[in-house]
């Protein structure tokens, strides 16, 4: 079994970032050598810290919504070790969105427009962690401050340029259309297949619209009750494959594992 999990609002409480209710399962999975592969909007710098907080050091992870893939530490023979970028770098994305903003007057504020203190206010992260949240390698994060109509036009302009616009819990993320949580999962599954000779069953957990590609790419999916009112639309939402939790955040994470693996 391979477990792919979103962080904010899924394994981590959306407000406090605590994972306490999931501790028992994290330990059981570790004891059984079942990899928990974190898959988030966060930067690799943030995820290295969180991976270590959760006792998952050395495992692969997916950062920046799939634009960045960290390899397993044991795969150091891989040409892209320690991590690879799926698409154009952060600086190029920033320059593109700044051009669109000055040409068409869209109103948004990116993580690059503000300092660490403001990011701390927006996210509730400590200054240290907020600084890590700015270290994007292959995506950009912003708060949208314009109409829905303007958003549709902005998104169309991004798509035209080979980028995509992904909704997180509180923010919007822009990355190369070649990257995504789904592409990253498929790429990692192929690595496991190649290195271990068989493809393990996959279980995914997520709470936001940006987790739909994650939840569509796994054998079994847990939709953790989220704060986003638009919810998640899945391609195959049968009760055998998809479990919707009653509880939000890490309590929902535990509930999902109880459901599929047993309490
Ligand atoms: C951002 O990600 C969340 C999760 O989906 C969001 O979009 O609301 C990222 O910028 C990440 O780097 C940061 O740690 C997180 C903090 O809540 O927000
Ligand atoms: Mg989330
Ligand atoms: Mg996320």
PDB file of C-alpha atoms in Angstrom, residues 11 19-27 250-251 253-254 257:
ATOM      1  CA  UNK A  11      -3.568  15.596   7.683  1.00  0.00           C
ATOM      2  CA  UNK A  19      -1.994  16.317  13.318  1.00  0.00           C
ATOM      3  CA  UNK A  20      -2.579  14.840  16.770  1.00  0.00           C
ATOM      4  CA  UNK A  21      -5.617  12.625  15.914  1.00  0.00           C
ATOM      5  CA  UNK A  22      -3.609  10.993  13.087  1.00  0.00           C
ATOM      6  CA  UNK A  23      -0.631  10.033  15.275  1.00  0.00           C
ATOM      7  CA  UNK A  24      -1.753   6.457  15.941  1.00  0.00           C
ATOM      8  CA  UNK A  25      -2.226   5.691  12.259  1.00  0.00           C
ATOM      9  CA  UNK A  26       1.052   7.373  11.287  1.00  0.00           C
ATOM     10  CA  UNK A  27       2.845   5.062  13.692  1.00  0.00           C
ATOM     11  CA  UNK A 250      -6.708  15.039  10.998  1.00  0.00           C
ATOM     12  CA  UNK A 251      -9.757  13.539  12.764  1.00  0.00           C
ATOM     13  CA  UNK A 253      -7.885  11.509   8.171  1.00  0.00           C
ATOM     14  CA  UNK A 254      -8.083   8.984  11.002  1.00  0.00           C
ATOM     15  CA  UNK A 257      -8.052   5.084   7.485  1.00  0.00           C
TER      16      UNK A 257
END
